[in-house]
mmCIF file of C-alpha atoms in Angstrom:
data_model
loop_
_atom_site.group_PDB
_atom_site.id
_atom_site.type_symbol
_atom_site.label_atom_id
_atom_site.label_comp_id
_atom_site.label_asym_id
_atom_site.label_seq_id
_atom_site.Cartn_x
_atom_site.Cartn_y
_atom_site.Cartn_z
ATOM 1 C CA MET A 129 81.081 135.043 119.280
ATOM 2 C CA ASN A 130 77.533 134.218 120.961
ATOM 3 C CA ASP A 131 78.345 131.244 123.099
ATOM 4 C CA ASN A 132 75.392 131.495 125.343
ATOM 5 C CA VAL A 133 72.860 131.296 122.408
ATOM 6 C CA ILE A 134 71.486 127.837 121.635
ATOM 7 C CA VAL A 135 69.319 127.339 118.384
ATOM 8 C CA SER A 136 66.906 124.664 118.816
ATOM 9 C CA ASN A 137 64.705 125.066 115.713
ATOM 10 C CA ALA A 138 65.844 125.552 112.169
ATOM 11 C CA ASN A 139 63.810 128.737 111.806
ATOM 12 C CA ASP A 140 65.569 130.363 114.918
ATOM 13 C CA PHE A 141 68.655 130.557 112.567
ATOM 14 C CA TYR A 142 67.523 133.834 111.115
ATOM 15 C CA LYS A 143 65.782 135.072 114.318
ATOM 16 C CA PHE A 144 69.452 134.785 115.818
ATOM 17 C CA PHE A 145 70.739 137.163 113.285
ATOM 18 C CA VAL A 146 68.080 139.788 113.922
ATOM 19 C CA GLU A 147 67.923 139.853 117.636
ATOM 20 C CA GLU A 148 71.546 138.875 118.568
ATOM 21 C CA CYS A 149 73.380 140.470 115.600
ATOM 22 C CA LYS A 150 70.976 143.097 114.974
ATOM 23 C CA PHE A 151 70.624 142.512 111.245
ATOM 24 C CA GLU A 152 68.100 144.547 109.532
ATOM 25 C CA SER A 153 65.416 142.787 107.539
ATOM 26 C CA GLU A 154 63.168 143.524 104.612
ATOM 27 C CA LYS A 155 60.510 141.301 103.047
ATOM 28 C CA ALA A 156 59.076 141.234 99.496
ATOM 29 C CA GLY A 157 56.881 138.423 98.519
ATOM 30 C CA MET A 158 58.826 135.215 98.852
ATOM 31 C CA TYR A 159 62.067 137.080 99.492
ATOM 32 C CA ILE A 160 63.260 138.101 102.945
ATOM 33 C CA ARG A 161 66.633 139.730 102.764
ATOM 34 C CA TYR A 162 68.758 140.090 106.098
ATOM 35 C CA TYR A 163 71.507 142.848 106.002
ATOM 36 C CA VAL A 164 74.501 142.565 108.148
ATOM 37 C CA SER A 165 74.856 145.224 110.905
ATOM 38 C CA PRO A 166 77.662 147.699 110.603
ATOM 39 C CA GLN A 167 79.255 146.541 113.961
ATOM 40 C CA TYR A 168 79.621 142.951 112.367
ATOM 41 C CA GLY A 169 80.738 143.974 108.818
ATOM 42 C CA GLU A 170 78.856 143.918 105.567
ATOM 43 C CA GLY A 171 76.848 141.806 102.966
ATOM 44 C CA PHE A 172 73.509 139.926 103.356
ATOM 45 C CA ILE A 173 71.596 136.699 103.725
ATOM 46 C CA GLU A 174 68.839 136.280 101.305
ATOM 47 C CA GLN A 175 66.085 133.711 102.051
ATOM 48 C CA ILE A 176 63.595 132.534 99.477
ATOM 49 C CA LYS A 177 60.637 130.573 100.884
ATOM 50 C CA PHE A 178 58.684 128.584 98.128
ATOM 51 C CA PRO A 179 55.106 127.713 99.114
ATOM 52 C CA ASN A 180 55.783 123.768 99.092
ATOM 53 C CA GLY A 181 58.069 123.599 101.976
ATOM 54 C CA LEU A 182 61.278 124.356 100.026
ATOM 55 C CA GLU A 183 63.607 127.263 100.995
ATOM 56 C CA LEU A 184 66.761 128.505 99.322
ATOM 57 C CA CYS A 185 69.024 130.706 101.133
ATOM 58 C CA ILE A 186 72.005 132.627 99.690
ATOM 59 C CA THR A 187 74.553 134.029 101.861
ATOM 60 C CA ASP A 188 77.227 136.667 100.883
ATOM 61 C CA VAL A 189 78.902 138.289 104.014
ATOM 62 C CA TYR A 190 82.150 139.924 105.058
ATOM 63 C CA LEU A 191 82.472 139.948 108.766
ATOM 64 C CA LYS A 192 84.754 141.873 110.896
ATOM 65 C CA LYS A 193 83.694 139.887 114.021
ATOM 66 C CA SER A 194 83.048 136.158 113.728
ATOM 67 C CA ILE A 195 79.555 135.079 114.410
ATOM 68 C CA GLY A 196 78.613 131.741 116.047
ATOM 69 C CA PHE A 197 76.188 129.874 118.193
ATOM 70 C CA GLU A 198 75.380 126.387 119.557
ATOM 71 C CA TYR A 199 72.583 124.284 117.921
ATOM 72 C CA ASN A 200 70.560 121.364 119.208
ATOM 73 C CA LEU A 201 68.051 120.206 116.511
ATOM 74 C CA ILE A 202 65.529 117.382 116.712
ATOM 75 C CA ASN A 203 64.251 116.170 113.340
ATOM 76 C CA PRO A 204 65.993 119.027 111.407
ATOM 77 C CA PRO A 205 65.080 119.623 107.813
ATOM 78 C CA TYR A 206 66.776 118.162 104.866
ATOM 79 C CA GLU A 207 69.571 120.475 104.002
ATOM 80 C CA ILE A 208 72.370 120.933 101.651
ATOM 81 C CA ASN A 209 75.218 123.594 101.800
ATOM 82 C CA TYR A 210 77.437 124.500 98.940
ATOM 83 C CA MET A 211 80.345 126.732 99.783
ATOM 84 C CA ILE A 212 81.151 129.151 96.910
ATOM 85 C CA ASP A 213 83.928 131.071 98.631
ATOM 86 C CA GLY A 214 85.365 131.204 102.092
ATOM 87 C CA ASN A 215 84.661 128.584 104.765
ATOM 88 C CA LEU A 216 82.307 127.806 107.495
ATOM 89 C CA PHE A 217 83.212 125.941 110.741
ATOM 90 C CA HIS A 218 80.939 123.380 112.435
ATOM 91 C CA ASN A 219 81.842 121.174 115.280
ATOM 92 C CA GLU A 220 79.075 118.599 115.194
ATOM 93 C CA MET A 221 78.705 115.865 118.100
ATOM 94 C CA GLU A 222 78.888 112.867 115.665
ATOM 95 C CA ALA A 223 80.601 114.120 112.632
ATOM 96 C CA LYS A 224 83.232 116.080 114.779
ATOM 97 C CA ASP A 225 85.203 119.014 113.614
ATOM 98 C CA MET A 226 84.217 120.201 110.378
ATOM 99 C CA ASN A 227 85.565 123.029 108.116
ATOM 100 C CA ILE A 228 83.366 123.497 104.805
ATOM 101 C CA SER A 229 85.556 125.192 102.394
ATOM 102 C CA SER A 230 85.331 126.699 98.960
ATOM 103 C CA GLY A 231 83.756 124.024 96.495
ATOM 104 C CA ASN A 232 82.503 121.503 99.026
ATOM 105 C CA ILE A 233 79.039 120.509 99.985
ATOM 106 C CA SER A 234 77.715 119.136 103.306
ATOM 107 C CA VAL A 235 74.347 117.350 103.330
ATOM 108 C CA TYR A 236 72.216 117.242 106.493
ATOM 109 C CA PHE A 237 69.690 114.442 106.673
ATOM 110 C CA ARG A 238 69.754 113.389 110.224
ATOM 111 C CA LYS A 239 67.398 112.342 113.065
ATOM 112 C CA LYS A 240 69.199 114.929 115.358
ATOM 113 C CA MET A 241 72.120 117.140 115.330
ATOM 114 C CA SER A 242 74.078 119.210 118.020
ATOM 115 C CA GLY A 243 77.161 121.395 117.908
ATOM 116 C CA LEU A 244 78.714 124.638 116.962
ATOM 117 C CA PHE A 245 78.268 126.877 113.958
ATOM 118 C CA LYS A 246 80.513 129.731 113.159
ATOM 119 C CA ILE A 247 81.153 132.193 110.290
ATOM 120 C CA ILE A 248 84.658 133.272 110.172
ATOM 121 C CA LYS A 249 85.679 136.727 110.202
ATOM 122 C CA ASP A 250 87.996 138.619 107.887
ATOM 123 C CA ARG A 251 87.096 136.750 104.631
ATOM 124 C CA ARG A 252 84.347 136.843 102.127
ATOM 125 C CA VAL A 253 81.957 133.991 102.769
ATOM 126 C CA ARG A 254 79.625 132.866 100.077
ATOM 127 C CA TYR A 255 77.289 129.710 100.117
ATOM 128 C CA ILE A 256 74.023 128.493 98.983
ATOM 129 C CA THR A 257 71.750 126.446 101.301
ATOM 130 C CA ILE A 258 68.831 124.385 100.169
ATOM 131 C CA ILE A 259 66.295 123.315 102.837
ATOM 132 C CA ALA A 260 63.398 120.832 102.292
ATOM 133 C CA ASP A 261 61.250 120.680 105.494
ATOM 134 C CA GLU A 262 59.027 117.777 106.547
ATOM 135 C CA ARG A 263 56.078 118.838 104.489
ATOM 136 C CA PHE A 264 58.238 118.867 101.308
ATOM 137 C CA ILE A 265 59.485 115.483 102.050
ATOM 138 C CA GLU A 266 55.977 113.860 103.090
ATOM 139 C CA GLU A 267 54.566 115.093 99.769
ATOM 140 C CA SER A 268 57.502 113.626 97.839
ATOM 141 C CA LEU A 269 57.427 110.130 99.530
ATOM 142 C CA LEU A 270 54.750 107.971 97.900
ATOM 143 C CA ASN A 271 54.311 105.114 100.290
ATOM 144 C CA GLU A 272 54.972 103.864 103.854
ATOM 145 C CA GLU A 273 58.073 101.919 102.688
ATOM 146 C CA TYR A 274 59.825 105.070 101.667
ATOM 147 C CA HIS A 275 59.099 106.546 104.980
ATOM 148 C CA LYS A 276 60.621 103.412 106.766
ATOM 149 C CA GLY A 277 63.564 103.686 104.579
ATOM 150 C CA LEU A 278 63.958 107.275 105.259
ATOM 151 C CA SER A 279 63.647 106.979 109.107
ATOM 152 C CA LYS A 280 66.330 104.079 108.930
ATOM 153 C CA PHE A 281 68.708 106.088 107.036
ATOM 154 C CA LYS A 282 68.580 109.369 109.138
ATOM 155 C CA ARG A 283 69.948 107.193 111.970
ATOM 156 C CA SER A 284 72.704 105.489 109.943
ATOM 157 C CA ASN A 285 76.381 105.980 109.724
ATOM 158 C CA ARG A 286 75.748 107.009 105.999
ATOM 159 C CA ALA A 287 73.936 109.862 107.086
ATOM 160 C CA ILE A 288 76.822 111.098 109.517
ATOM 161 C CA GLU A 289 79.300 110.583 106.755
ATOM 162 C CA LEU A 290 77.220 112.823 104.310
ATOM 163 C CA THR A 291 77.410 115.510 106.786
ATOM 164 C CA LYS A 292 81.032 115.695 106.668
ATOM 165 C CA PRO A 293 82.305 118.289 104.003
ATOM 166 C CA HIS A 294 83.057 116.560 100.681
ATOM 167 C CA LYS A 295 83.480 117.580 96.968
ATOM 168 C CA PRO A 296 80.248 117.358 94.912
ATOM 169 C CA ARG A 297 80.092 115.232 91.853
ATOM 170 C CA ALA A 298 80.449 117.206 88.527
ATOM 171 C CA GLU A 299 76.621 117.174 87.732
ATOM 172 C CA LEU A 300 75.792 118.640 91.187
ATOM 173 C CA LYS A 301 78.648 121.159 91.071
ATOM 174 C CA ALA A 302 77.016 122.309 87.676
ATOM 175 C CA ILE A 303 73.686 122.818 89.160
ATOM 176 C CA PHE A 304 74.982 125.032 91.929
ATOM 177 C CA ASN A 305 76.997 127.046 89.411
ATOM 178 C CA GLN A 306 73.996 127.488 87.271
ATOM 179 C CA MET A 307 72.157 128.805 90.314
ATOM 180 C CA VAL A 308 75.066 131.251 90.952
ATOM 181 C CA SER A 309 74.914 132.557 87.376
ATOM 182 C CA CYS A 310 71.301 132.735 86.946
ATOM 183 C CA ASP A 311 70.422 136.217 85.160
ATOM 184 C CA PHE A 312 66.743 135.764 85.097
ATOM 185 C CA SER A 313 64.740 138.424 86.888
ATOM 186 C CA ASN A 314 61.400 138.355 88.758
ATOM 187 C CA VAL A 315 59.061 135.581 88.462
ATOM 188 C CA GLY A 316 61.535 133.804 85.956
ATOM 189 C CA LYS A 317 64.241 133.830 88.304
ATOM 190 C CA LEU A 318 61.917 132.436 91.078
ATOM 191 C CA MET A 319 60.885 129.508 88.960
ATOM 192 C CA TYR A 320 64.443 128.785 87.768
ATOM 193 C CA LEU A 321 65.886 128.790 91.297
ATOM 194 C CA GLN A 322 63.026 126.525 92.570
ATOM 195 C CA SER A 323 63.533 124.060 89.788
ATOM 196 C CA LYS A 324 67.323 123.979 90.422
ATOM 197 C CA SER A 325 66.841 123.519 94.161
ATOM 198 C CA ILE A 326 64.616 120.633 93.525
ATOM 199 C CA GLU A 327 67.091 119.071 90.929
ATOM 200 C CA ALA A 328 69.921 119.314 93.654
ATOM 201 C CA LEU A 329 67.813 117.768 96.151
ATOM 202 C CA CYS A 330 66.784 114.972 93.804
ATOM 203 C CA TYR A 331 70.457 114.351 92.608
ATOM 204 C CA VAL A 332 71.636 114.047 96.164
ATOM 205 C CA TRP A 333 68.888 111.699 97.002
ATOM 206 C CA GLU A 334 69.449 109.577 94.027
ATOM 207 C CA LYS A 335 73.403 109.573 93.888
ATOM 208 C CA GLU A 336 74.347 110.045 97.550
ATOM 209 C CA ILE A 337 71.724 108.371 99.477
ATOM 210 C CA THR A 338 69.444 105.931 97.536
ATOM 211 C CA MET A 339 72.117 104.716 95.205
ATOM 212 C CA LEU A 340 75.114 104.305 97.565
ATOM 213 C CA GLU A 341 72.752 102.488 100.167
ATOM 214 C CA ASN A 342 71.648 99.939 97.513
ATOM 215 C CA GLN A 343 75.364 99.598 96.388
ATOM 216 C CA GLU A 344 76.471 98.874 100.031
ATOM 217 C CA ASN A 345 73.951 96.153 100.243
ATOM 218 C CA THR A 346 75.100 94.419 96.855
ATOM 219 C CA LEU A 347 78.824 95.043 96.420
ATOM 220 C CA PHE A 348 81.661 93.122 97.937
ATOM 221 C CA ILE A 349 83.843 96.001 98.487
ATOM 222 C CA ASP A 350 85.376 96.921 101.869
ATOM 223 C CA LYS A 351 85.436 100.264 103.523
ATOM 224 C CA ASP A 352 88.921 101.165 102.640
ATOM 225 C CA ALA A 353 88.528 99.995 99.029
ATOM 226 C CA LEU A 354 85.232 102.304 98.804
ATOM 227 C CA GLU A 355 87.235 105.238 100.114
ATOM 228 C CA SER A 356 90.152 104.677 97.679
ATOM 229 C CA ILE A 357 87.642 104.578 94.728
ATOM 230 C CA GLU A 358 85.899 107.560 95.677
ATOM 231 C CA LEU A 359 89.222 109.418 96.020
ATOM 232 C CA ALA A 360 90.068 108.044 92.463
ATOM 233 C CA ARG A 361 86.621 109.646 91.256
ATOM 234 C CA GLN A 362 87.610 112.960 92.987
ATOM 235 C CA LEU A 363 91.120 112.952 91.452
ATOM 236 C CA ILE A 364 89.609 112.314 87.866
ATOM 237 C CA GLU A 365 87.385 115.296 88.361
ATOM 238 C CA ASP A 366 90.103 117.543 89.622
ATOM 239 C CA ASN A 367 92.561 116.649 86.938
ATOM 240 C CA MET A 368 90.318 116.284 83.795
ATOM 241 C CA VAL A 369 92.467 118.582 81.790
ATOM 242 C CA GLU A 370 95.506 116.634 82.274
ATOM 243 C CA PRO A 371 94.257 113.197 83.556
ATOM 244 C CA PHE A 372 96.126 110.441 85.320
ATOM 245 C CA THR A 373 96.676 107.243 83.426
ATOM 246 C CA ILE A 374 95.004 104.237 85.108
ATOM 247 C CA LYS A 375 98.517 103.116 86.420
ATOM 248 C CA GLU A 376 99.347 106.474 87.889
ATOM 249 C CA LEU A 377 95.611 106.778 89.460
ATOM 250 C CA ALA A 378 95.961 103.299 91.117
ATOM 251 C CA LYS A 379 99.276 104.522 92.630
ATOM 252 C CA GLN A 380 97.649 107.782 93.772
ATOM 253 C CA VAL A 381 95.037 105.710 95.634
ATOM 254 C CA HIS A 382 97.184 102.799 96.792
ATOM 255 C CA MET A 383 95.258 100.048 94.789
ATOM 256 C CA ASN A 384 96.239 97.583 92.244
ATOM 257 C CA GLU A 385 94.802 98.643 88.664
ATOM 258 C CA TYR A 386 92.588 95.436 88.432
ATOM 259 C CA LYS A 387 90.727 96.083 91.608
ATOM 260 C CA LEU A 388 90.413 99.985 91.000
ATOM 261 C CA LYS A 389 89.006 99.274 87.261
ATOM 262 C CA LYS A 390 86.724 96.587 88.709
ATOM 263 C CA GLY A 391 85.588 98.287 91.653
ATOM 264 C CA PHE A 392 85.027 101.609 89.941
ATOM 265 C CA LYS A 393 82.796 99.952 87.352
ATOM 266 C CA GLN A 394 80.762 98.435 90.147
ATOM 267 C CA LEU A 395 80.303 101.469 91.915
ATOM 268 C CA TYR A 396 79.637 103.838 89.308
ATOM 269 C CA ASN A 397 78.414 101.936 86.601
ATOM 270 C CA THR A 398 81.077 103.172 84.024
ATOM 271 C CA THR A 399 84.709 102.679 83.300
ATOM 272 C CA ILE A 400 87.240 105.267 84.471
ATOM 273 C CA PHE A 401 87.762 106.563 80.867
ATOM 274 C CA GLY A 402 83.876 106.810 80.448
ATOM 275 C CA TYR A 403 83.456 108.802 83.705
ATOM 276 C CA LEU A 404 86.213 111.110 82.572
ATOM 277 C CA ARG A 405 84.294 111.663 79.189
ATOM 278 C CA HIS A 406 81.330 112.280 81.162
ATOM 279 C CA ILE A 407 82.504 114.903 83.423
ATOM 280 C CA ARG A 408 84.121 116.586 80.449
ATOM 281 C CA MET A 409 80.931 116.802 78.636
ATOM 282 C CA VAL A 410 79.117 118.083 81.638
ATOM 283 C CA LYS A 411 81.724 120.742 82.033
ATOM 284 C CA ALA A 412 81.805 121.615 78.248
ATOM 285 C CA LYS A 413 77.946 122.059 78.337
ATOM 286 C CA GLU A 414 78.124 124.426 81.400
ATOM 287 C CA LEU A 415 80.692 126.476 79.582
ATOM 288 C CA LEU A 416 78.892 126.589 76.316
ATOM 289 C CA GLU A 417 75.862 127.784 78.208
ATOM 290 C CA GLN A 418 77.773 130.617 79.757
ATOM 291 C CA ARG A 419 78.875 131.811 76.168
ATOM 292 C CA ASP A 420 82.089 133.271 77.294
ATOM 293 C CA MET A 421 84.290 130.968 75.342
ATOM 294 C CA ASN A 422 84.596 129.938 71.850
ATOM 295 C CA ILE A 423 84.515 126.249 70.713
ATOM 296 C CA GLY A 424 88.066 125.724 70.666
ATOM 297 C CA GLN A 425 88.502 127.540 74.204
ATOM 298 C CA VAL A 426 86.020 125.313 75.736
ATOM 299 C CA SER A 427 87.646 122.216 74.015
ATOM 300 C CA CYS A 428 90.997 123.034 75.800
ATOM 301 C CA ALA A 429 89.223 124.030 79.020
ATOM 302 C CA VAL A 430 87.905 120.424 79.393
ATOM 303 C CA GLY A 431 90.874 118.658 78.352
ATOM 304 C CA TYR A 432 90.802 118.055 74.526
ATOM 305 C CA THR A 433 93.857 119.068 72.399
ATOM 306 C CA ASN A 434 91.813 118.753 69.210
ATOM 307 C CA ALA A 435 88.515 120.800 68.698
ATOM 308 C CA SER A 436 87.241 118.371 66.074
ATOM 309 C CA HIS A 437 87.597 115.340 68.528
ATOM 310 C CA PHE A 438 85.852 117.456 71.140
ATOM 311 C CA SER A 439 82.976 118.215 68.789
ATOM 312 C CA LYS A 440 82.685 114.642 67.620
ATOM 313 C CA ASN A 441 82.336 113.512 71.417
ATOM 314 C CA PHE A 442 80.035 116.184 72.104
ATOM 315 C CA LYS A 443 77.667 115.423 69.438
ATOM 316 C CA GLU A 444 77.754 111.709 70.390
ATOM 317 C CA TYR A 445 76.898 112.571 73.927
ATOM 318 C CA TYR A 446 74.282 115.427 73.404
ATOM 319 C CA GLY A 447 73.072 114.691 69.882
ATOM 320 C CA GLU A 448 74.034 117.843 68.437
ATOM 321 C CA ASN A 449 77.500 119.550 67.890
ATOM 322 C CA PRO A 450 78.600 122.306 70.249
ATOM 323 C CA LYS A 451 78.135 125.128 67.683
ATOM 324 C CA ILE A 452 74.525 124.331 67.291
ATOM 325 C CA PHE A 453 74.110 123.553 70.978
ATOM 326 C CA ARG A 454 75.336 127.012 72.150
ATOM 327 C CA PHE A 455 73.327 128.813 69.557
ATOM 328 C CA GLY A 456 70.291 127.380 71.008
ATOM 329 C CA ALA A 457 71.254 127.659 74.618
#
């Protein structure tokens, strides 16, 4: 643990590993790979710096000594962390104690952040970090109103809430899984990872920031109800193979059925069953693209007991049956 080290710039994150932890590094084009020093364990941190202010970092380490440092950042870059395996510990001044565990994301879009960062020893830790610096944001925002809205958001409670670890929606999780399973090489891999990084940033911007901000301004749903409806959404995703009935779901989140159905439709612009069908189709598409399962197995994996019914729903959703889709994937 390096308690005496304070990181005050996002770029100092890598400098810390080289100077304090004695990681070796090698550079090739856009890639910089940092190798864990034997005294700390094994593994690597791979940094890909795209030319437009976008950065992707893939960490895969197994430490025999925990590594940590304090950080104090002013106007840090827009950042998304997705945990594949293991967990990271943050103690952030406003978001408080955070443990980012497998399958969770944390979104940093704040005016300032300070706290403690720690990679835990004696476990494999794998995570993806997507970073968009100020140049990328400036080029993406088209007018002054967007800049004003962004500045307001970065100071809001919503920005703090997004910092706290939470489960990503099915579509966003699928994007990260596609990045992990990418088998392209050379330029093709770079282009693919860059496009997926931008897709993830856009999705979080649209679904987690812009849309929720607009919804909070228009919906008459109190904070407790919002949390219950969000919990209901997570339960639907976690149990899509054997889903709850609406009555069971309402009981799980401590709401009556009418308020749950009405609030869910207002918040997500679809019914509970419509959302269940949606996440099943997203997962089915992901499994078909991997080509590890046949149609019947994919059908079962997303909660359908009848492969014909699954194929019918898939065709209605994507415009072609799953067999043809997998052939062209």
